[in-house]
CSV table of C-alpha atoms and ligand atoms in Angstrom, one decimal:
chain,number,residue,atom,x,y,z
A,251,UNK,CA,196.4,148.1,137.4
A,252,UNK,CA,197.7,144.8,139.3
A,253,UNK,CA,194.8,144.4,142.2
A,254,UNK,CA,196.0,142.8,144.9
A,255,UNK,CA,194.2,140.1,146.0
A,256,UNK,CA,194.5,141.0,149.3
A,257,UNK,CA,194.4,144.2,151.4
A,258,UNK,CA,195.3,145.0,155.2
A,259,UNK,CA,195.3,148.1,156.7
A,260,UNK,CA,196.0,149.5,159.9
A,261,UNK,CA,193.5,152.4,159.7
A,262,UNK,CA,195.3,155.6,162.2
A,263,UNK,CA,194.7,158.8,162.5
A,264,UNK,CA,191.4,159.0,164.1
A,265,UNK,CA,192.2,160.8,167.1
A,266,UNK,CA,194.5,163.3,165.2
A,267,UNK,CA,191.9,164.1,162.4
A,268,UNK,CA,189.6,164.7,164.8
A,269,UNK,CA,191.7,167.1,167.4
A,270,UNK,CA,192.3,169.0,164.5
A,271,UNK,CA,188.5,169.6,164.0
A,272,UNK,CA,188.4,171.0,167.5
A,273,UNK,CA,186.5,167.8,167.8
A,274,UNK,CA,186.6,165.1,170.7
A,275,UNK,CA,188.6,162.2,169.5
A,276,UNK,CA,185.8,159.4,169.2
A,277,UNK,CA,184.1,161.9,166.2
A,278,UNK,CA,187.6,160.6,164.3
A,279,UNK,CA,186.2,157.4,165.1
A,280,UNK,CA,182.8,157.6,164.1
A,281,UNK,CA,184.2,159.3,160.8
A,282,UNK,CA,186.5,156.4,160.3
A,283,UNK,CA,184.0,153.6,160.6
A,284,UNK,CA,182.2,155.3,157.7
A,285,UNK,CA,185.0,155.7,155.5
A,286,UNK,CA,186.2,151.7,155.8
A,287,UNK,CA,182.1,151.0,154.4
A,288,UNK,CA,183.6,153.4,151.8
A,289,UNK,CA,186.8,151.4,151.4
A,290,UNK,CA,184.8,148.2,151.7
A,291,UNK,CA,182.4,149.1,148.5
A,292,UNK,CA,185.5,150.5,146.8
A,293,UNK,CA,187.3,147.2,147.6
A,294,UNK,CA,183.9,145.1,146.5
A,295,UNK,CA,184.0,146.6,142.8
A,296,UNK,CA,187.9,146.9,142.3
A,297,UNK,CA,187.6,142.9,143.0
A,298,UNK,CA,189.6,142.9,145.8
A,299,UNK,CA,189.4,138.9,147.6
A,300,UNK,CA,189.7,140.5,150.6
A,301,UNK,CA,190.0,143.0,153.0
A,302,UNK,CA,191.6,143.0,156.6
A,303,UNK,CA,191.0,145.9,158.8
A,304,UNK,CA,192.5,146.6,161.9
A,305,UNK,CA,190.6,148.2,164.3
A,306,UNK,CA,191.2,147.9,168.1
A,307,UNK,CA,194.7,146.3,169.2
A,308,UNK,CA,195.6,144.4,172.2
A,309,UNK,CA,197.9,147.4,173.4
A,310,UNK,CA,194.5,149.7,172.8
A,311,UNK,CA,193.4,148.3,176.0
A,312,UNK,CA,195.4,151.1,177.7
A,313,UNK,CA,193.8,153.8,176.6
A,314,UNK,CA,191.7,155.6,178.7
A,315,UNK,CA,188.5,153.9,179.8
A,316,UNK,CA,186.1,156.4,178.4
A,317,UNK,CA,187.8,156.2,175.0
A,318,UNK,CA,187.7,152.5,174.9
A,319,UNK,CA,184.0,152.0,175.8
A,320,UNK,CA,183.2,154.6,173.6
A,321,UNK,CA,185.2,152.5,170.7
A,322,UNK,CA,183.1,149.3,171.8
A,323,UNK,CA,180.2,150.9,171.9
A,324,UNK,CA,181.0,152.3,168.3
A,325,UNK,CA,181.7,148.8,166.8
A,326,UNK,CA,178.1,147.3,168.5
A,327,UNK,CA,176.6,149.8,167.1
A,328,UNK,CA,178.3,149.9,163.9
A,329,UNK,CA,177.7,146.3,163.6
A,330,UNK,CA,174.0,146.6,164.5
A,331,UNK,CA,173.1,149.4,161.9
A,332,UNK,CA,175.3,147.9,159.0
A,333,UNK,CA,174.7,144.6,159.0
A,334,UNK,CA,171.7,144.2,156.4
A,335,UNK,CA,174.1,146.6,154.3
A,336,UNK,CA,176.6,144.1,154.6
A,337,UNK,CA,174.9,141.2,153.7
A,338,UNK,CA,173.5,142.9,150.5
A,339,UNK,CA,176.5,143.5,149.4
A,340,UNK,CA,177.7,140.0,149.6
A,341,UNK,CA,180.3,140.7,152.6
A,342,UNK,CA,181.7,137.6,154.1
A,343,UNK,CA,182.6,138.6,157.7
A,344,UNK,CA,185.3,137.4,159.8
A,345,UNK,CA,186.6,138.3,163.2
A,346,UNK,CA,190.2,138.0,164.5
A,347,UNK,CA,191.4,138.6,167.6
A,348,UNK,CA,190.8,137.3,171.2
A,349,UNK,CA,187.5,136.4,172.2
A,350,UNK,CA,187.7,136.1,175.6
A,351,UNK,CA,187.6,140.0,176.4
A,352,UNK,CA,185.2,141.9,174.0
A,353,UNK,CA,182.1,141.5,176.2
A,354,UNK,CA,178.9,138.9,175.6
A,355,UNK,CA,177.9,141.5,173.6
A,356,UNK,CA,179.9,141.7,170.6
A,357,UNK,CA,181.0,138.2,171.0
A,358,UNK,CA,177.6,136.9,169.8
A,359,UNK,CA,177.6,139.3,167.6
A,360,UNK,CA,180.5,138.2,166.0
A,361,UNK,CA,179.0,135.0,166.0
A,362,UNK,CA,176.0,135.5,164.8
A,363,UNK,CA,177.1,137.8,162.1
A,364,UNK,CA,179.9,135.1,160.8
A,365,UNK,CA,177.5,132.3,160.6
A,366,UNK,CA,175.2,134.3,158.6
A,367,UNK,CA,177.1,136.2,156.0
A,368,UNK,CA,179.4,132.4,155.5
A,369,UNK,CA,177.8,132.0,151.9
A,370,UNK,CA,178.3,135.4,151.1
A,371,UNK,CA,181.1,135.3,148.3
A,372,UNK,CA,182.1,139.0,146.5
A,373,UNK,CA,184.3,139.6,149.2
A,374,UNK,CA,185.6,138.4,152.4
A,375,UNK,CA,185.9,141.4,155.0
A,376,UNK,CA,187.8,140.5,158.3
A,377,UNK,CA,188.1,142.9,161.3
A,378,UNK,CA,190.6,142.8,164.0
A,379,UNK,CA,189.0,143.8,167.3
A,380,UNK,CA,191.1,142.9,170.1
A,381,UNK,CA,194.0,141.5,167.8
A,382,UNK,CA,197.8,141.3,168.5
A,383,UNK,CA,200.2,139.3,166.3
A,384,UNK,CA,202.2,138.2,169.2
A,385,UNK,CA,198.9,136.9,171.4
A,386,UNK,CA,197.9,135.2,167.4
A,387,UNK,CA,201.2,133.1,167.3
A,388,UNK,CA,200.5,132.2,171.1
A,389,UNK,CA,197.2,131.3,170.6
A,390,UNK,CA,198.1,128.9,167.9
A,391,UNK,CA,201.3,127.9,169.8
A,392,UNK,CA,199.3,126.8,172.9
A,393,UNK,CA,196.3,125.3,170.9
A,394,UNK,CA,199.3,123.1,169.0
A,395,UNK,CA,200.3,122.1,172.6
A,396,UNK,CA,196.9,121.0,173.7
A,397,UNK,CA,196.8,118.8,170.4
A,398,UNK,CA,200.0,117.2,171.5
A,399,UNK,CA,201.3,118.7,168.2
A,400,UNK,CA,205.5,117.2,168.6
A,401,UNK,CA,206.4,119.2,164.9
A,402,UNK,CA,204.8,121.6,163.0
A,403,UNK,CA,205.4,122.9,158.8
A,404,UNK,CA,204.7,126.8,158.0
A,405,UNK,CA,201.6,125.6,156.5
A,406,UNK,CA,199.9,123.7,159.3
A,407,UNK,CA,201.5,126.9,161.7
A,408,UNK,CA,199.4,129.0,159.3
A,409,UNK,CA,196.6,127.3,159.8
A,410,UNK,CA,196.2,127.7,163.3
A,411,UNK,CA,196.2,131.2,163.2
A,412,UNK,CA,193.6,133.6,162.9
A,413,UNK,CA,193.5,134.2,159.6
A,414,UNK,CA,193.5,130.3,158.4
A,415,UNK,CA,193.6,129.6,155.5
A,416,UNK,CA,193.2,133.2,154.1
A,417,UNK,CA,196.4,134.3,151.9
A,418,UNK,CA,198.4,136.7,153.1
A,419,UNK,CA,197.8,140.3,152.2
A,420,UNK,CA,199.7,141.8,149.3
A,421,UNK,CA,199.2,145.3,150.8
A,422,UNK,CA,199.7,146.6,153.5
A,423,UNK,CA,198.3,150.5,154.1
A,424,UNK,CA,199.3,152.2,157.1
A,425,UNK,CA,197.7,155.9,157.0
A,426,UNK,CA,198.6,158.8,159.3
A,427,UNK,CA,202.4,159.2,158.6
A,428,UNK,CA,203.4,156.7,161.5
A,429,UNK,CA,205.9,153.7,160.0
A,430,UNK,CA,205.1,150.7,162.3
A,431,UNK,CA,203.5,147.5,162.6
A,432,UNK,CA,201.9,148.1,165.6
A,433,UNK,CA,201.7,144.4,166.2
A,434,UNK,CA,199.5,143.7,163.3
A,435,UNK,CA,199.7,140.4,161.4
A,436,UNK,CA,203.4,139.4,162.5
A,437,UNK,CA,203.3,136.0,160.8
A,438,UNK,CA,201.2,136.8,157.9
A,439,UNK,CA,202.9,140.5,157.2
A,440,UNK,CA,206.2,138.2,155.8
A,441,UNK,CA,206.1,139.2,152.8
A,442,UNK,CA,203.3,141.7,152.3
A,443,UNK,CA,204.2,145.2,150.3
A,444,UNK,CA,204.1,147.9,152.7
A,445,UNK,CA,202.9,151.5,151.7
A,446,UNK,CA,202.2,154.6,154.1
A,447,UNK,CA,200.4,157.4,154.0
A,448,UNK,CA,200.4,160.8,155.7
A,449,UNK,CA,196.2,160.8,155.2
A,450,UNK,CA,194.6,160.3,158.5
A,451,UNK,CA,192.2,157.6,158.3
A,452,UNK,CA,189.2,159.5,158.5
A,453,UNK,CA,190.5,161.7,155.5
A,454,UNK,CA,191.3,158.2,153.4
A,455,UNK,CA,189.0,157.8,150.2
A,456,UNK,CA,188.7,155.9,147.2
A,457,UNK,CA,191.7,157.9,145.4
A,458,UNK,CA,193.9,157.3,148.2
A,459,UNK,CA,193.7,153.7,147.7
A,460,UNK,CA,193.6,154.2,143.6
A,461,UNK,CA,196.6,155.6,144.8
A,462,UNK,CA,198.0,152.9,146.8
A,463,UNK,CA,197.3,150.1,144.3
A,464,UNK,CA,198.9,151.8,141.7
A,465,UNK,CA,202.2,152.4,143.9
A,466,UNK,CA,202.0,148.2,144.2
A,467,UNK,CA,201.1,147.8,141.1
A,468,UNK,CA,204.8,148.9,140.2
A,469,UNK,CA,206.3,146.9,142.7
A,470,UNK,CA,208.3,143.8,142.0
A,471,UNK,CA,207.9,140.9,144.0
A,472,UNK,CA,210.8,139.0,144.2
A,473,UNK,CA,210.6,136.7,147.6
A,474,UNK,CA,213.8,136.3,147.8
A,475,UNK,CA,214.6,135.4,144.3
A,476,UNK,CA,216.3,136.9,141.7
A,477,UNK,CA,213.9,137.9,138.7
A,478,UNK,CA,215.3,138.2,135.2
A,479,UNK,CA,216.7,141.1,134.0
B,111,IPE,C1,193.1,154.7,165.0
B,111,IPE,O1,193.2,156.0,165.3
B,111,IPE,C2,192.0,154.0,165.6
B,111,IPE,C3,192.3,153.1,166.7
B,111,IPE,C4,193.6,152.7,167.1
B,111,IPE,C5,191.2,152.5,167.5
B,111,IPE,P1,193.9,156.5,166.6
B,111,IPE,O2,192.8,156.6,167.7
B,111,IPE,O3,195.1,155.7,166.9
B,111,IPE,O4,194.3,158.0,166.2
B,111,IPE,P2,195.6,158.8,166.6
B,111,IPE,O5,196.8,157.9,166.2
B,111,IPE,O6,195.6,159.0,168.1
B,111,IPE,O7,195.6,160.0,165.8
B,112,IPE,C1,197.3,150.6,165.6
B,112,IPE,O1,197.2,152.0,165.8
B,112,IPE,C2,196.0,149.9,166.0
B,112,IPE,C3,194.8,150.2,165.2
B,112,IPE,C4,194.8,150.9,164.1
B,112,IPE,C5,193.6,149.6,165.6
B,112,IPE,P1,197.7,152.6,167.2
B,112,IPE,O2,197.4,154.1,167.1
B,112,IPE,O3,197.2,151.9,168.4
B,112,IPE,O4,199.3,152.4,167.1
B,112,IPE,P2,200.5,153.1,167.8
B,112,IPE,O5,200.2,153.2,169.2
B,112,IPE,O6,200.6,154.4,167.2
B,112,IPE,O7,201.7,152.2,167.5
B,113,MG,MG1,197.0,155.9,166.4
């Protein structure tokens, strides 16, 4: 199997999985937050560099209130409980996404947790929590401004967004049958390999991302070239 050496994925299907439980939609949460440790450990052993997961948009904002206090509330706590988990097994944590919005809270948090799991080195986890491809290129866009940037190269432009000087992902999983970007990684997503799923998230395992990596790992990459016949 060809690993990729890096994996984003836009983890849906929480609401649905859960509705057809008979259960209130944040269980679907709760449930997903334990299969992406699942995913993470999976990830950790199959050497995967790193993994990107998506889990609260900029356009999430308008979902009802309840539901997205509820999802904050989740991710604190989620945070809280996992992180000696995390750092035992070597996670390197990074956030992307706006700052400005999450609460003190988390925003510490995020702090706190990225300055101490930095020498961590088996993988490199990064969450998206209040992320939006388009407020990404902005963000860099108006930071290049303040630096009375006059030109800029693909490579400096990369730079300045969130995900640095992280590659770009090989893989991209989408789960939950819906065929969008959602205003993920816009920039970074240029050449990534795209594979969906009808799983809902909370319903994704192991074997579903056997699954996926072996569906990549009979993909040819050509980036524009032509490879030999
Ligand atoms: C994904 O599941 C989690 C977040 C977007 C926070 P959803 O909550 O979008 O689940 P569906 O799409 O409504 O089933
Ligand atoms: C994308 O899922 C965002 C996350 C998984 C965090 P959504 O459920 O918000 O996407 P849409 O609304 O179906 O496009
Ligand atoms: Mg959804």
């Amino acid at each position: 199997m060809n690993v990729p050496r890096h994996i984003a994925i836009i983890m849906d299907g929480n609401g649905r999985w859960a509705k057809n439980q008979g259960m209130p939609r944040i269980m679907g949460h709760y449930r997903g937050a334990e299969v992406a440790e699942e995913i993470t450990r999976t990830c950790i052993d199959l050497g995967v560099e790193y993994l990107t997961l998506f889990a609260f948009s900029t356009e999430n904002w308008n979902r009802p209130r309840e539901e997205v206090e509820l999802l904050f509330d989740l991710m604190r706590n989620y945070l809280k409980e996992k992180k000696e988990e995390l750092i035992r097994l070597g996670v390197r944590l990074k956030f992307i996404g706006r700052r400005d919005r999450v609460g003190k809270d988390l925003r510490r948090m995020m702090e706190e947790l990225e300055r101490e799991t930095a020498e961590n080195y088996r993988i490199t986890v990064v969450l998206a929590i209040d992320y939006g491809g388009r407020d990404d290129i902005l963000r860099a866009v108006n930071k290049l401004i303040r630096l009375e940037f006059d030109h800029v190269d693909e490579e400096t432009f990369s730079y300045f967004l969130d995900l640095g000087d992280i590659p770009d992902p090989d893989l991209l999983i989408r789960t939950a049958g819906e065929k969008r970007i959602s205003n993920f990684l816009l920039w970074n997503l240029a050449y990534t390999e795209l594979y969906f799923t009808d799983v809902c998230w909370p319903d994704f395992s192991s074997e579903e991302l056997y699954r996926a990596i072996e569906d990549y790992s009979g993909r040819k990459r050509k980036f524009g070239r032509v490879l030999d016949e």
